[in-house]
């Protein structure tokens, strides 16, 4: 059976490597200049909305779709649910669990990056949100920002900033050192979950620094969701009997 994995995450790469017996095609949006490539066939670029994806699924004889995109990639997740519904292709969303605050964490929950910008504490802010959405902070002239991303943001950036081009995983020592060196007094994070970028939260906890945590966008109504690659493989095994 042909399996489309909507990718751009470590889970998608792991699934592509472990989905024995399936002909896997991984789809990447093409945002990152040098992406870590999954094993197997890869296609790059948008499908052209819901109808484009529905046509692509039919034209390519896809038997199942696992949406293993990043928890903040809300548009492709909406589109995939709608397109699979339209053409009757079995579909599951693979979402790693989100992070949750412990008693020593100082998290400020916000529903969006725009709201994070409106509720920012501190004066020297570590913007650990990747390259998308940095423009929400561009009008803030009162603060200094440390921006860490794999590729440079393409929108506007705050006037006072330093850009660190880095790809995770990051260790606790890396992030403690970084936050101390730059005198960071607030962190902005999306609730991505997973191990690769969790160290900044632990470092903030140790240093007593507040974290503005952007909550995940909601999933489309009625979709089936699994929380791990193992569970996605079990879903595929059930599907094929
Ligand atoms: P998005 O806002 O949900 O999607 C915007 C458009 O990009 C979609 O309508 C679709 O274009 C295209 N697209 C997105 N993901 C695609 C994929 N895997 N394959 C083919 N087309 C895709 O997506 P995003 O937040 O920009 O994320 C883009 C990619 O980066 C995703 O693969 C995601 O897993 C990865 N990523 C995102 C984040 C994040 O914070 N958002 C972080 C790490 C990795 P069409 O409508 O033309 O089909």
Coordinates of C-alpha atoms and ligand atoms in Angstrom, one line a residue:
X1 CA 0.0 0.0 0.0
X2 CA 1.1 3.5 -0.7
X3 CA 1.4 5.7 2.4
X4 CA 1.7 9.5 2.3
X5 CA 3.5 10.9 5.4
X6 CA 3.0 14.6 5.8
X7 CA 6.3 15.4 7.3
X8 CA 8.7 18.1 8.6
X9 CA 9.2 16.5 12.0
X10 CA 11.4 13.8 13.6
X11 CA 8.4 11.6 14.1
X12 CA 7.7 11.7 10.4
X13 CA 11.3 10.6 9.6
X14 CA 11.1 7.8 12.1
X15 CA 7.8 6.6 10.7
X16 CA 9.2 6.7 7.1
X17 CA 12.1 4.5 8.3
X18 CA 9.9 2.1 10.2
X19 CA 6.8 1.6 8.0
X20 CA 8.0 -1.8 6.7
X21 CA 5.8 -3.2 4.0
X22 CA 4.5 0.2 2.9
X23 CA 5.6 2.3 -0.1
X24 CA 6.2 5.5 1.8
X25 CA 6.1 9.0 0.2
X26 CA 7.0 11.8 2.6
X27 CA 5.8 15.3 1.7
X28 CA 7.8 18.4 2.9
X29 CA 6.6 21.9 2.5
X30 CA 10.0 23.1 1.3
X31 CA 10.4 25.9 3.9
X32 CA 13.8 24.8 5.2
X33 CA 16.8 25.3 3.0
X34 CA 18.6 22.0 3.9
X35 CA 16.1 19.8 5.6
X36 CA 17.1 16.5 7.2
X37 CA 15.8 14.1 4.6
X38 CA 13.7 11.0 5.5
X39 CA 14.5 7.7 4.0
X40 CA 12.4 6.7 0.9
X41 CA 10.6 8.8 -1.6
X42 CA 10.2 12.5 -0.9
X43 CA 8.1 15.2 -2.6
X44 CA 8.5 18.9 -1.9
X45 CA 6.1 21.8 -2.0
X46 CA 2.4 22.6 -1.4
X47 CA -0.4 20.6 -3.1
X48 CA -2.6 23.6 -3.8
X49 CA -5.1 23.5 -1.0
X50 CA -7.7 20.9 -0.2
X51 CA -8.7 20.1 -3.8
X52 CA -5.1 19.9 -4.9
X53 CA -4.3 17.4 -2.2
X54 CA -7.5 15.4 -2.8
X55 CA -6.5 15.1 -6.5
X56 CA -2.9 14.3 -5.7
X57 CA -4.0 11.5 -3.4
X58 CA -6.2 10.0 -6.1
X59 CA -3.6 10.5 -8.9
X60 CA -0.9 8.8 -6.9
X61 CA -3.1 5.9 -5.6
X62 CA -2.5 6.7 -1.9
X63 CA -4.1 4.1 0.4
X64 CA -3.5 5.9 3.8
X65 CA -2.2 9.3 5.1
X66 CA -0.4 9.9 8.3
X67 CA -0.3 13.6 9.1
X68 CA 3.0 13.8 11.1
X69 CA 3.4 17.6 10.6
X70 CA 4.4 19.9 13.4
X71 CA 1.6 20.7 16.0
X72 CA 1.6 24.3 14.8
X73 CA 1.2 23.5 11.1
X74 CA -2.5 24.0 11.4
X75 CA -3.4 24.7 7.7
X76 CA -2.0 21.5 6.2
X77 CA -3.6 19.5 9.1
X78 CA -7.0 21.1 8.3
X79 CA -6.5 20.5 4.6
X80 CA -5.4 16.9 5.0
X81 CA -8.4 16.0 7.1
X82 CA -10.7 17.6 4.6
X83 CA -9.0 16.1 1.5
X84 CA -8.9 12.6 2.9
X85 CA -12.6 12.9 3.9
X86 CA -13.4 14.1 0.4
X87 CA -11.8 11.1 -1.4
X88 CA -12.3 8.5 1.4
X89 CA -8.6 7.8 2.2
X90 CA -8.0 6.6 5.8
X91 CA -6.2 9.3 7.7
X92 CA -4.7 9.7 11.2
X93 CA -2.9 12.6 12.9
X94 CA 0.3 11.8 14.7
X95 CA 0.8 14.4 17.4
X96 CA 3.5 14.1 20.1
X97 CA 2.2 15.1 23.5
X98 CA 2.6 18.7 24.5
X99 CA 4.7 19.9 27.4
X100 CA 3.1 20.7 30.7
X101 CA 4.2 23.0 33.5
X102 CA 5.6 21.7 36.8
X103 CA 5.3 23.5 40.1
X104 CA 8.6 25.3 39.6
X105 CA 7.8 26.6 36.1
X106 CA 6.6 30.2 35.6
X107 CA 4.6 29.8 32.4
X108 CA 2.3 32.5 31.0
X109 CA -0.2 30.7 28.6
X110 CA -1.2 32.5 25.5
X111 CA -3.3 31.3 22.5
X112 CA -1.2 32.9 19.7
X113 CA 2.2 34.5 18.9
X114 CA 0.3 37.8 18.5
X115 CA -0.9 37.5 22.1
X116 CA 2.6 36.5 23.3
X117 CA 3.9 39.7 21.9
X118 CA 1.2 41.6 23.7
X119 CA 1.9 40.0 27.1
X120 CA 5.7 39.9 27.0
X121 CA 7.5 40.2 30.3
X122 CA 11.2 41.0 30.6
X123 CA 13.6 43.2 28.6
X124 CA 16.0 40.6 27.1
X125 CA 13.8 38.0 25.4
X126 CA 14.8 34.6 24.0
X127 CA 12.6 34.0 21.0
X128 CA 12.7 30.2 20.7
X129 CA 9.8 29.9 18.2
X130 CA 11.6 29.0 15.0
X131 CA 11.6 31.2 11.9
X132 CA 7.9 31.6 11.5
X133 CA 6.0 34.3 13.4
X134 CA 9.0 36.5 14.4
X135 CA 7.3 39.4 12.7
X136 CA 4.8 39.6 15.6
X137 CA 7.6 41.0 17.7
X138 CA 9.0 43.4 15.1
X139 CA 7.3 46.5 16.4
X140 CA 8.7 46.1 19.9
X141 CA 11.4 48.7 20.2
X142 CA 11.7 48.5 24.0
X143 CA 13.2 45.1 24.2
X144 CA 16.2 43.2 22.9
X145 CA 15.6 39.7 21.4
X146 CA 17.8 36.6 20.9
X147 CA 16.2 34.8 17.9
X148 CA 17.1 31.2 17.4
X149 CA 16.0 29.4 14.2
X150 CA 17.3 26.9 11.6
X151 CA 17.0 29.4 8.8
X152 CA 16.6 33.2 8.9
X153 CA 13.0 34.5 9.4
X154 CA 11.7 36.0 6.1
X155 CA 9.4 38.6 7.6
X156 CA 10.3 41.7 9.7
X157 CA 12.4 41.3 12.8
X158 CA 12.7 43.4 15.9
X159 CA 15.1 46.3 15.6
X160 CA 17.3 45.2 18.5
X161 CA 18.2 41.6 18.1
X162 CA 20.8 38.9 17.6
X163 CA 20.1 36.0 15.2
X164 CA 21.5 32.6 16.1
X165 CA 21.2 30.1 13.2
X166 CA 21.1 26.7 14.9
X167 CA 19.4 23.3 14.5
X168 CA 18.5 21.3 17.6
X169 CA 18.7 19.1 19.6
X170 CA 19.8 21.5 22.3
X171 CA 21.2 20.3 25.7
X172 CA 20.4 21.8 29.1
X173 CA 24.0 22.9 29.3
X174 CA 23.7 24.7 25.9
X175 CA 20.6 26.5 26.9
X176 CA 21.7 27.4 30.4
X177 CA 24.9 28.8 29.0
X178 CA 23.1 30.7 26.3
X179 CA 20.6 32.3 28.7
X180 CA 23.2 33.3 31.2
X181 CA 25.6 34.7 28.5
X182 CA 22.9 36.9 27.0
X183 CA 21.3 37.9 30.3
X184 CA 17.9 36.5 29.2
X185 CA 15.0 37.4 31.4
X186 CA 12.0 35.9 29.4
X187 CA 11.5 33.1 27.0
X188 CA 8.9 32.7 24.3
X189 CA 8.1 29.1 23.2
X190 CA 5.4 27.3 21.2
X191 CA 4.1 24.2 23.0
X192 CA 5.7 21.9 20.4
X193 CA 6.4 19.0 22.8
X194 CA 9.2 16.4 22.3
X195 CA 12.8 16.2 23.4
X196 CA 14.6 18.3 20.8
X197 CA 13.7 21.7 22.2
X198 CA 12.7 21.0 25.8
X199 CA 16.1 22.1 27.3
X200 CA 15.1 25.8 27.1
X201 CA 12.2 25.1 29.4
X202 CA 14.4 23.3 32.0
X203 CA 17.0 26.1 31.8
X204 CA 14.2 28.7 32.4
X205 CA 13.0 26.7 35.4
X206 CA 16.5 26.5 36.9
X207 CA 17.1 30.2 36.3
X208 CA 13.6 31.2 37.5
X209 CA 12.8 32.9 34.2
X210 CA 9.2 33.2 32.9
X211 CA 8.2 31.4 29.8
X212 CA 5.4 32.7 27.5
X213 CA 4.0 29.5 26.2
X214 CA 1.9 29.6 23.1
X215 CA -0.8 26.9 23.3
X216 CA -1.3 24.6 20.3
X217 CA -3.9 25.4 17.7
X218 CA -7.0 23.0 17.9
X219 CA -7.1 19.9 15.7
X220 CA -9.9 19.6 13.1
X221 CA -13.1 18.2 14.5
X222 CA -13.5 14.4 14.4
X223 CA -10.0 13.4 13.3
X224 CA -8.4 10.3 14.7
X225 CA -5.2 11.1 16.7
X226 CA -2.3 9.0 17.9
X227 CA 0.5 10.2 20.1
X228 CA 3.6 8.2 19.0
X229 CA 5.2 6.5 16.0
X230 CA 4.5 3.2 17.6
X231 CA 0.8 4.0 17.8
X232 CA 0.8 5.2 14.2
X233 CA 2.4 1.9 13.1
X234 CA -0.3 0.0 15.1
X235 CA -3.0 2.1 13.3
X236 CA -1.4 1.1 9.9
X237 CA -1.2 -2.5 11.0
X238 CA -4.9 -2.5 11.9
X239 CA -5.7 -0.9 8.5
X240 CA -4.0 -3.6 6.5
X241 CA -5.3 -6.4 8.7
Ligands
LIG1 P1 0.9 25.3 7.4 O1 0.9 26.8 7.8 O2 0.0 24.4 8.1 O3 0.7 25.1 5.9 C1 0.7 26.2 4.9 C2 0.8 25.5 3.5 O4 2.1 24.9 3.3 C3 -0.2 24.4 3.3 O5 -1.5 24.9 3.0 C4 0.4 23.6 2.2 O6 0.3 24.2 1.0 C5 1.9 23.7 2.6 N1 2.4 22.6 3.4 C6 2.6 22.6 4.8 N2 3.1 21.5 5.2 C7 3.3 20.7 4.1 C8 3.8 19.4 3.8 N3 4.3 18.6 4.8 N4 3.8 19.0 2.5 C9 3.3 19.7 1.5 N5 2.9 21.0 1.7 C10 2.8 21.4 3.0 O7 2.4 24.8 7.6 P2 3.7 25.5 8.3 O8 3.4 25.8 9.7 O9 4.2 26.5 7.4 O10 4.7 24.2 8.3 C11 5.3 23.8 7.1 C12 6.1 22.6 7.3 O11 7.1 22.8 8.3 C13 5.3 21.4 7.8 O12 5.7 20.2 7.1 C14 5.6 21.3 9.3 O13 5.6 19.9 9.7 C15 7.0 21.9 9.4 N6 7.3 22.6 10.6 C16 6.5 23.6 11.0 C17 6.8 24.2 12.3 C18 5.9 25.3 12.8 O14 6.2 25.8 13.9 N7 4.8 25.7 12.1 C19 7.9 23.8 13.0 C20 8.7 22.8 12.5 C21 8.4 22.2 11.3 P3 -0.9 23.8 0.0 O15 -2.1 24.4 0.5 O16 -0.4 24.4 -1.3 O17 -0.9 22.3 -0.1

